[in-house]
Coordinates of C-alpha atoms in Angstrom, one line a residue:
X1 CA 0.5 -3.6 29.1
X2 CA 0.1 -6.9 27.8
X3 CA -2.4 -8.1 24.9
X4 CA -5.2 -10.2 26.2
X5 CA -7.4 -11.6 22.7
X6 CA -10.7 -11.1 22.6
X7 CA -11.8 -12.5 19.6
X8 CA -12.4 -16.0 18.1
X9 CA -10.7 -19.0 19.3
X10 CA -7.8 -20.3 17.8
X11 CA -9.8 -23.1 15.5
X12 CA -11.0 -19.9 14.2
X13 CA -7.5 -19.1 12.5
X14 CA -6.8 -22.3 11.0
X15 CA -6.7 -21.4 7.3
X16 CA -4.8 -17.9 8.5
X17 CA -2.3 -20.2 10.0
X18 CA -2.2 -22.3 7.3
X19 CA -1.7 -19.8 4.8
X20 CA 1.1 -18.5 7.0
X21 CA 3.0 -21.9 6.7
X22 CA 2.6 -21.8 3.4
X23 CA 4.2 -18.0 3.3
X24 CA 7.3 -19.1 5.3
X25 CA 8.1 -21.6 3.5
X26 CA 8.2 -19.8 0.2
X27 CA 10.1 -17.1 2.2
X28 CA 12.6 -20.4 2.9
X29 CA 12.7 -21.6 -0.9
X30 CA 13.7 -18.2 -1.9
X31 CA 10.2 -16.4 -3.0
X32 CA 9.1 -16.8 -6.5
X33 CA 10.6 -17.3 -10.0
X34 CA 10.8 -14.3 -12.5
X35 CA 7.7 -13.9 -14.4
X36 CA 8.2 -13.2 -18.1
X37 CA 6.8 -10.0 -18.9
X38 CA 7.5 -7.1 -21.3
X39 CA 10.8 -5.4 -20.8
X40 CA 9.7 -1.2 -20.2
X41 CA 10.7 1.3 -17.8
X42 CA 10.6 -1.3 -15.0
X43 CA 10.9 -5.2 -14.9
X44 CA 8.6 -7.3 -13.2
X45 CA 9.4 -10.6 -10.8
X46 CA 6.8 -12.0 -8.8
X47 CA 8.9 -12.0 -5.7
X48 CA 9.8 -8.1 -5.7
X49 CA 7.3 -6.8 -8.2
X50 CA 8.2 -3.8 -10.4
X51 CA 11.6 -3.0 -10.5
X52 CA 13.7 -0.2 -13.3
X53 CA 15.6 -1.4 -15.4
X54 CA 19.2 -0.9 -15.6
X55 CA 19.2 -0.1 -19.7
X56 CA 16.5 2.6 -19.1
X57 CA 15.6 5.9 -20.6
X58 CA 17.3 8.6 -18.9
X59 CA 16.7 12.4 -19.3
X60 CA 19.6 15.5 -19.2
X61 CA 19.3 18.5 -17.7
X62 CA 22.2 20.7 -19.3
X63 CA 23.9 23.5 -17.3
X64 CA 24.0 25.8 -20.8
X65 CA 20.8 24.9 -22.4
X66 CA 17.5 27.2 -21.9
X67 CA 15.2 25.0 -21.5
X68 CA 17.0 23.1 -18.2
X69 CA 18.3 25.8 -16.7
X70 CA 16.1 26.6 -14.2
X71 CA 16.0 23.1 -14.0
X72 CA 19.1 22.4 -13.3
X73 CA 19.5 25.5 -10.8
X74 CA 16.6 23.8 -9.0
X75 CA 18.9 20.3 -8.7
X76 CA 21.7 21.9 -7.6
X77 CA 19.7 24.0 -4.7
X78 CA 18.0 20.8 -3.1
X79 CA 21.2 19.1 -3.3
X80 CA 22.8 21.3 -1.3
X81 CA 19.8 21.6 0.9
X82 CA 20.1 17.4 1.1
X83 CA 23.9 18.0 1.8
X84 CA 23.4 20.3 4.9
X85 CA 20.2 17.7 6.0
X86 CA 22.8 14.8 5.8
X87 CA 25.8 16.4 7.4
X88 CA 24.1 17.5 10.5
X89 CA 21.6 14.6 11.2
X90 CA 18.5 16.3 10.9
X91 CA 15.5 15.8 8.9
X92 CA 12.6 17.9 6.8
X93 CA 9.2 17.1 4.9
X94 CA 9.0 18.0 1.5
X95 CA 7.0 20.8 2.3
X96 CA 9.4 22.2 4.8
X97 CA 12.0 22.1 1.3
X98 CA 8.9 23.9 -0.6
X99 CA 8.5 26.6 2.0
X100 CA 12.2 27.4 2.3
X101 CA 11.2 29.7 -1.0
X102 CA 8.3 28.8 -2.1
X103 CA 8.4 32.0 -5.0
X104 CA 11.3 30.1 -6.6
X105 CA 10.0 26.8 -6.8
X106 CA 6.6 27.6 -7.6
X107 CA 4.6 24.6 -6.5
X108 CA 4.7 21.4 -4.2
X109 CA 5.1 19.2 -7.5
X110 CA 8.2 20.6 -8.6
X111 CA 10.1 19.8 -5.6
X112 CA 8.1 15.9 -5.3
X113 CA 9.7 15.5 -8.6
X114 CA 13.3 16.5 -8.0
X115 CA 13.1 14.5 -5.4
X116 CA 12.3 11.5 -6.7
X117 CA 14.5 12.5 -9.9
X118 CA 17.6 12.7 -6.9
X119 CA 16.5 10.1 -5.8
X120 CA 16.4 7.9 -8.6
X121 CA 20.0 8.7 -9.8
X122 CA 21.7 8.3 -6.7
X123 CA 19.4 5.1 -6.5
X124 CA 19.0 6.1 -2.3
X125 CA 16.0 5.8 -0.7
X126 CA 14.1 9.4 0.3
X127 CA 14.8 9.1 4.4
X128 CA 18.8 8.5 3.3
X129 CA 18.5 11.8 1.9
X130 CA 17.3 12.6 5.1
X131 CA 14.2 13.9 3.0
X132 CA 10.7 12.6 4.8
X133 CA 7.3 12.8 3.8
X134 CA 3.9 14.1 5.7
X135 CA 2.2 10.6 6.6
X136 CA -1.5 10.9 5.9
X137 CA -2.3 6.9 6.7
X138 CA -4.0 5.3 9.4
X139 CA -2.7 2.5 12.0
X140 CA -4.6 0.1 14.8
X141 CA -5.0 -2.9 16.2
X142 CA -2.5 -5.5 18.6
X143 CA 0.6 -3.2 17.8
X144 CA 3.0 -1.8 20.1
X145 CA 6.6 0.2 19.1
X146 CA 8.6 3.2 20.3
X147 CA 9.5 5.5 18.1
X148 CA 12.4 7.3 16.8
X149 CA 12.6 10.0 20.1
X150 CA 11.8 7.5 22.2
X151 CA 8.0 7.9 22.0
X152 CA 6.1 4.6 23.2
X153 CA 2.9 3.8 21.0
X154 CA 0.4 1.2 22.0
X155 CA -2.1 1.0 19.3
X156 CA -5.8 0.2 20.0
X157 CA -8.8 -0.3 18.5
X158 CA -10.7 2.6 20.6
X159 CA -8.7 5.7 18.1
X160 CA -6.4 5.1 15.5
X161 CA -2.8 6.4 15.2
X162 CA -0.6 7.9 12.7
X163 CA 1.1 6.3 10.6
X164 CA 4.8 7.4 11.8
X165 CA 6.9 9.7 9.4
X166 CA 9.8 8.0 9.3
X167 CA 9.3 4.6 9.6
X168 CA 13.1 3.4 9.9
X169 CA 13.3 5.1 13.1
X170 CA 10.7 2.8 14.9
X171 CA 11.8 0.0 17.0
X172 CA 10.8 -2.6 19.4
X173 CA 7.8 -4.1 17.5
X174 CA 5.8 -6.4 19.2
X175 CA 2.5 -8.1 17.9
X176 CA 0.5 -10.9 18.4
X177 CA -1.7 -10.5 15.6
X178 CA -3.1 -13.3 13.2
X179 CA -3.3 -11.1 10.3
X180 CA -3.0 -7.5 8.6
X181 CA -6.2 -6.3 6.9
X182 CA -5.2 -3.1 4.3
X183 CA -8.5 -0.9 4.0
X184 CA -8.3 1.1 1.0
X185 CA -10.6 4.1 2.0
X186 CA -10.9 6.0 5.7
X187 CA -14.4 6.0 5.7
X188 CA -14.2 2.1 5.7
X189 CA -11.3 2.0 8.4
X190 CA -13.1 4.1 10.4
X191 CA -16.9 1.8 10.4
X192 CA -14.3 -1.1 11.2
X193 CA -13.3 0.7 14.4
X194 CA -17.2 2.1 15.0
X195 CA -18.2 -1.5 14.6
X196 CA -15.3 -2.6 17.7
X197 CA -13.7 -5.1 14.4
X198 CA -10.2 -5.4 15.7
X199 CA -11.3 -6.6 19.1
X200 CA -14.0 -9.5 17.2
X201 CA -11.3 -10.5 15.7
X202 CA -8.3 -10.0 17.9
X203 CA -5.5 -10.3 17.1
X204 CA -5.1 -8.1 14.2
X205 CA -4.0 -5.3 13.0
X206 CA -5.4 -2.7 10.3
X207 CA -3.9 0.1 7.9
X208 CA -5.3 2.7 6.0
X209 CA -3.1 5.1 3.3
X210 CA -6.4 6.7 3.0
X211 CA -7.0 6.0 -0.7
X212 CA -3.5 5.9 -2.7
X213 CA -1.4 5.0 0.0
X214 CA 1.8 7.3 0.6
X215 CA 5.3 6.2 0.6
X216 CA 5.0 6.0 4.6
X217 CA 2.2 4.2 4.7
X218 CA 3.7 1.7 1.8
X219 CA 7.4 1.5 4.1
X220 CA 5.2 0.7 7.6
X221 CA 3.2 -2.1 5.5
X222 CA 6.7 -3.6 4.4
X223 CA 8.3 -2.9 7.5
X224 CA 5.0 -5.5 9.2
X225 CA 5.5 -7.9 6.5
X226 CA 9.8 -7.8 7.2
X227 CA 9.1 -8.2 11.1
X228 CA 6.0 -10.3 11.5
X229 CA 6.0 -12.6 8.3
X230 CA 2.1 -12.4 9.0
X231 CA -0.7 -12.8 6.0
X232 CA -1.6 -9.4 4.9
X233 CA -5.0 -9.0 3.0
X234 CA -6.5 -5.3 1.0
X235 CA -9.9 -4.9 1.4
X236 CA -10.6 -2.2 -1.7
X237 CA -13.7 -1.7 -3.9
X238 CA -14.9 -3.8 -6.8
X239 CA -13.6 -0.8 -9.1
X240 CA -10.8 -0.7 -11.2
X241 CA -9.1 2.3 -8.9
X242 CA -9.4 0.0 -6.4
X243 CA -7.7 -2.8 -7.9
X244 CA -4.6 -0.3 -8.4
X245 CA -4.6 0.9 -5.1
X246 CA -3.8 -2.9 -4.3
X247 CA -1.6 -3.5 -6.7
X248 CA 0.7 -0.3 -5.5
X249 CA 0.7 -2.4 -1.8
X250 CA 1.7 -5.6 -3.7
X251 CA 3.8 -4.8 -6.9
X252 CA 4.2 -1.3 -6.3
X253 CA 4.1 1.5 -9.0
X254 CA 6.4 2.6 -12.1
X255 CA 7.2 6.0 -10.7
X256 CA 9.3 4.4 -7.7
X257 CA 10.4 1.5 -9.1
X258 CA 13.6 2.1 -8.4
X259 CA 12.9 1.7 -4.5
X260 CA 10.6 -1.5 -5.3
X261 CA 13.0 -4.2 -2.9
X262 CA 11.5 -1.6 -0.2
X263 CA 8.1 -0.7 -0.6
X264 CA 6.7 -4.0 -2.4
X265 CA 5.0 -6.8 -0.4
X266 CA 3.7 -9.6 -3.2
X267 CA 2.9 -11.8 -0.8
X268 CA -0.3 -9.6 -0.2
X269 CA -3.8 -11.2 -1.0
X270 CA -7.1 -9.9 -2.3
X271 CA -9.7 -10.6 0.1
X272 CA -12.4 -8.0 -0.9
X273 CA -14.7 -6.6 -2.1
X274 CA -14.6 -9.3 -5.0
X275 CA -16.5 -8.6 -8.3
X276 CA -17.9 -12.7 -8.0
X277 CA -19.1 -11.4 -4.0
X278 CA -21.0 -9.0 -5.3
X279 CA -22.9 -11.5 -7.8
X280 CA -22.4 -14.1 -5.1
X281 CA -24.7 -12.3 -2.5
X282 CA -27.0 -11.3 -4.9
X283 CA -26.3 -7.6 -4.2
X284 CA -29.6 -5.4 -6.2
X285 CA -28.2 -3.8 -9.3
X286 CA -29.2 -0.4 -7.8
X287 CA -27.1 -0.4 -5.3
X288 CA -24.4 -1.1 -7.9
X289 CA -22.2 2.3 -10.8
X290 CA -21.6 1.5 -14.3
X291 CA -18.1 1.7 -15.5
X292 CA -17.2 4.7 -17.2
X293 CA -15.0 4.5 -20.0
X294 CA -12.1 6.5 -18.2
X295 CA -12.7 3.4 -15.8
X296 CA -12.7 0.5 -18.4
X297 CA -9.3 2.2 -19.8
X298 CA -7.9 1.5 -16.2
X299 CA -9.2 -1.9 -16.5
X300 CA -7.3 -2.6 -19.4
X301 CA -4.3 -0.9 -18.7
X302 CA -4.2 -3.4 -15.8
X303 CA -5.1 -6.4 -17.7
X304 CA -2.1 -6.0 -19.9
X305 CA 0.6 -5.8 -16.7
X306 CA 2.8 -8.4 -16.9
X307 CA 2.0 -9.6 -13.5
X308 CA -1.7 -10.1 -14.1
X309 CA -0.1 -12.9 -16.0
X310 CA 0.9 -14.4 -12.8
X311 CA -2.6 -13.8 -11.4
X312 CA -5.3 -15.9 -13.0
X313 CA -7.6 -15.4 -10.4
X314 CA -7.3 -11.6 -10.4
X315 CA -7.9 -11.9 -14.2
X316 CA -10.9 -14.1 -14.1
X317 CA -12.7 -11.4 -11.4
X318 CA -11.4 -8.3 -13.5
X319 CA -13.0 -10.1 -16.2
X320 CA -16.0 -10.4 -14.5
X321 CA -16.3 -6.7 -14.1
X322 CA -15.6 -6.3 -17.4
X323 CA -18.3 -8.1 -18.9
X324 CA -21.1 -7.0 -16.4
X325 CA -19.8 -3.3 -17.1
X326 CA -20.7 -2.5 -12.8
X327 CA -18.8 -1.8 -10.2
X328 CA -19.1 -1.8 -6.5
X329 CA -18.0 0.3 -3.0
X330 CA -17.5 -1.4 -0.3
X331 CA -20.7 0.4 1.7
X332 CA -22.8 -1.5 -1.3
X333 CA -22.6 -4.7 1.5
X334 CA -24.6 -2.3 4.0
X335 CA -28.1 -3.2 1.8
X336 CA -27.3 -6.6 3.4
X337 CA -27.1 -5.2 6.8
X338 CA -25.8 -2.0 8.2
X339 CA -22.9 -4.1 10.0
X340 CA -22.4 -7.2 7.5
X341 CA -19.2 -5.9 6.5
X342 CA -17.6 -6.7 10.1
X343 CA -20.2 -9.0 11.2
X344 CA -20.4 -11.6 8.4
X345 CA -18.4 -10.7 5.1
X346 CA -15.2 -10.3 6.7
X347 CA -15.3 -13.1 9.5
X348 CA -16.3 -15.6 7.0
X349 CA -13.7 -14.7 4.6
X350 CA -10.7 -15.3 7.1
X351 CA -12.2 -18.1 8.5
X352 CA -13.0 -20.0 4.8
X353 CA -9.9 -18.9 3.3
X354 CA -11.9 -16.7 0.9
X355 CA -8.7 -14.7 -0.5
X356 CA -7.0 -14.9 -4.0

């Protein structure tokens, strides 16, 4: 079935497609150059975003010690479980490793963590372990792929489709769309497809990780941006838990650092919900939440990240929300007009290059 655009004509996507030029071609000098920035757990360089270091701290579990172990029992029990995985070419969720005895390992987060721990030191990505995880993310839009088994998935913008749990088994990508557009939260996604968005503004394609975006959800986004080269744009809230959410998708986070070269996608742009578009369309101060303080610490946890550095228009809106002490959802543009979000905000952003 072929993909026949519905949306604006192609005038439409001239700053899109001059913002992809731009892309390629620092693709073609070789991406960024290292940002200076304080040497931790993890590094940072603009073109990868947080990596570990190689001089890191490093724990040890001990065989003879009572404190590790159990610890170390654990280790040794999901190895083996990864070495019988590996050797006969199957696959299992985290929870399936839970529920092989759950009474032993107590809870989900013990094995999550000697996971990533096995992970980590073997410095192999979870699905070479053969170990995948439950996708809870959203996909649609001009997308087609098969799948792993052989599945064939056309995406639309009628229902939305799983984000696939093991994203290096997909194949046979094909997309003619102008642009990706991350949406932090569901409810969001999900007004986007009410409101027929993906067909205005054909061709595109949309995500959702459905708040803090999984590791699936992160490896599809990455897999896009490997394949397509095409601009990808988060639309989050003016808060700072939204502002992390994005900077997972682009610089990725300190707990899987290690796997940064495949999860990270700098390239990635802010195109809203801005802190200056909320003052910009003169959205009524009822509509908009103070900061709590538990939010103004995340604000300056983030302002202090070495690639905020790199960022000076990030800085200059986080400052913004700093100093009016507000923040805004997404669903604050709906005092506007119940469909402004897909009708005006969004349309006139792409077109006018309104992105930072």
């Amino acid at each position: 079935m072929a993909f026949a655009p519905m949306g604006p004509e192609a005038s439409f996507f001239e700053a899109l497609d001059q913002h992809r030029a731009a892309l390629l071609a620092a693709l073609r000098r070789g991406g960024g150059e290292p940002a200076a920035g304080a040497h931790l757990a993890s590094r940072f360089e603009d073109s990868v975003g947080l990596q570990m270091v190689s001089h890191c701290t490093t724990r040890k579990i001990k065989s003879d010690s009572s404190k590790s172990i159990k610890n170390f029992a654990l280790i040794l029990k999901i190895l083996s479980m990864i070495y019988k995985l590996v050797q006969s070419n199957t696959y299992a969720t985290k929870r399936d490793i839970y529920y092989t005895d759950s009474q032993l390992f107590g809870n989900q987060t013990v094995v999550d963590n000697i996971i990533n721990d096995i992970s980590c030191m073997l410095k192999m990505p979870r699905r070479c372990l053969h170990i995948l995880s439950t996708s809870k993310g959203l996909l649609a839009g001009n997308l087609r792929y098969i799948e792993e088994d052989g599945t064939k998935v056309n995406c639309s913008c009628a229902t939305a489709v799983a984000v696939p749990s093991n994203i290096q088994g997909i194949r046979n990508l094909i997309t003619d769309a102008k642009f990706l557009l991350i949406v932090e939260k569901d409810a969001t996604f999900q007004r986007l497809l009410d409101d027929n968005f993906c067909n205005k503004m054909s061709p595109c394609i949309m995500v959702t990780g459905k708040g803090v975006p999984d590791l699936n959800t992160r490896l599809l986004v990455k897999k896009l941006w490997d394949t397509f080269h095409i601009p990808i744009f988060t639309l989050v809230d003016a808060d700072p838990h939204g502002i992390e959410i994005m900077c997972i998708y682009k610089y990725g986070s300190m707990s899987m650092s290690f796997e940064a070269h495949n999860l990270t996608v700098p390239a990635i742009r802010w195109l809203g919900l801005l802190p200056s578009d909320v003052k910009r369309l003169n959205i009524p101060k009822d509509t908009l939440i103070p900061l709590t303080k538990r939010d103004q610490m995340k604000l300056d946890s983030i302002l202090k990240r070495p690639y905020v550095t790199c960022q000076p228009f990030w800085r200059k809106e986080m400052e913004i929300m700093a100093d009016s002490k507000m923040k805004a959802e997404i669903q604050a543009l709906t005092f506007l007009s119940s469909d402004y979000l897909s009708r005006v905000y969004l349309p006139n952003k792409l077109k006018f290059g309104g992105w930072i």
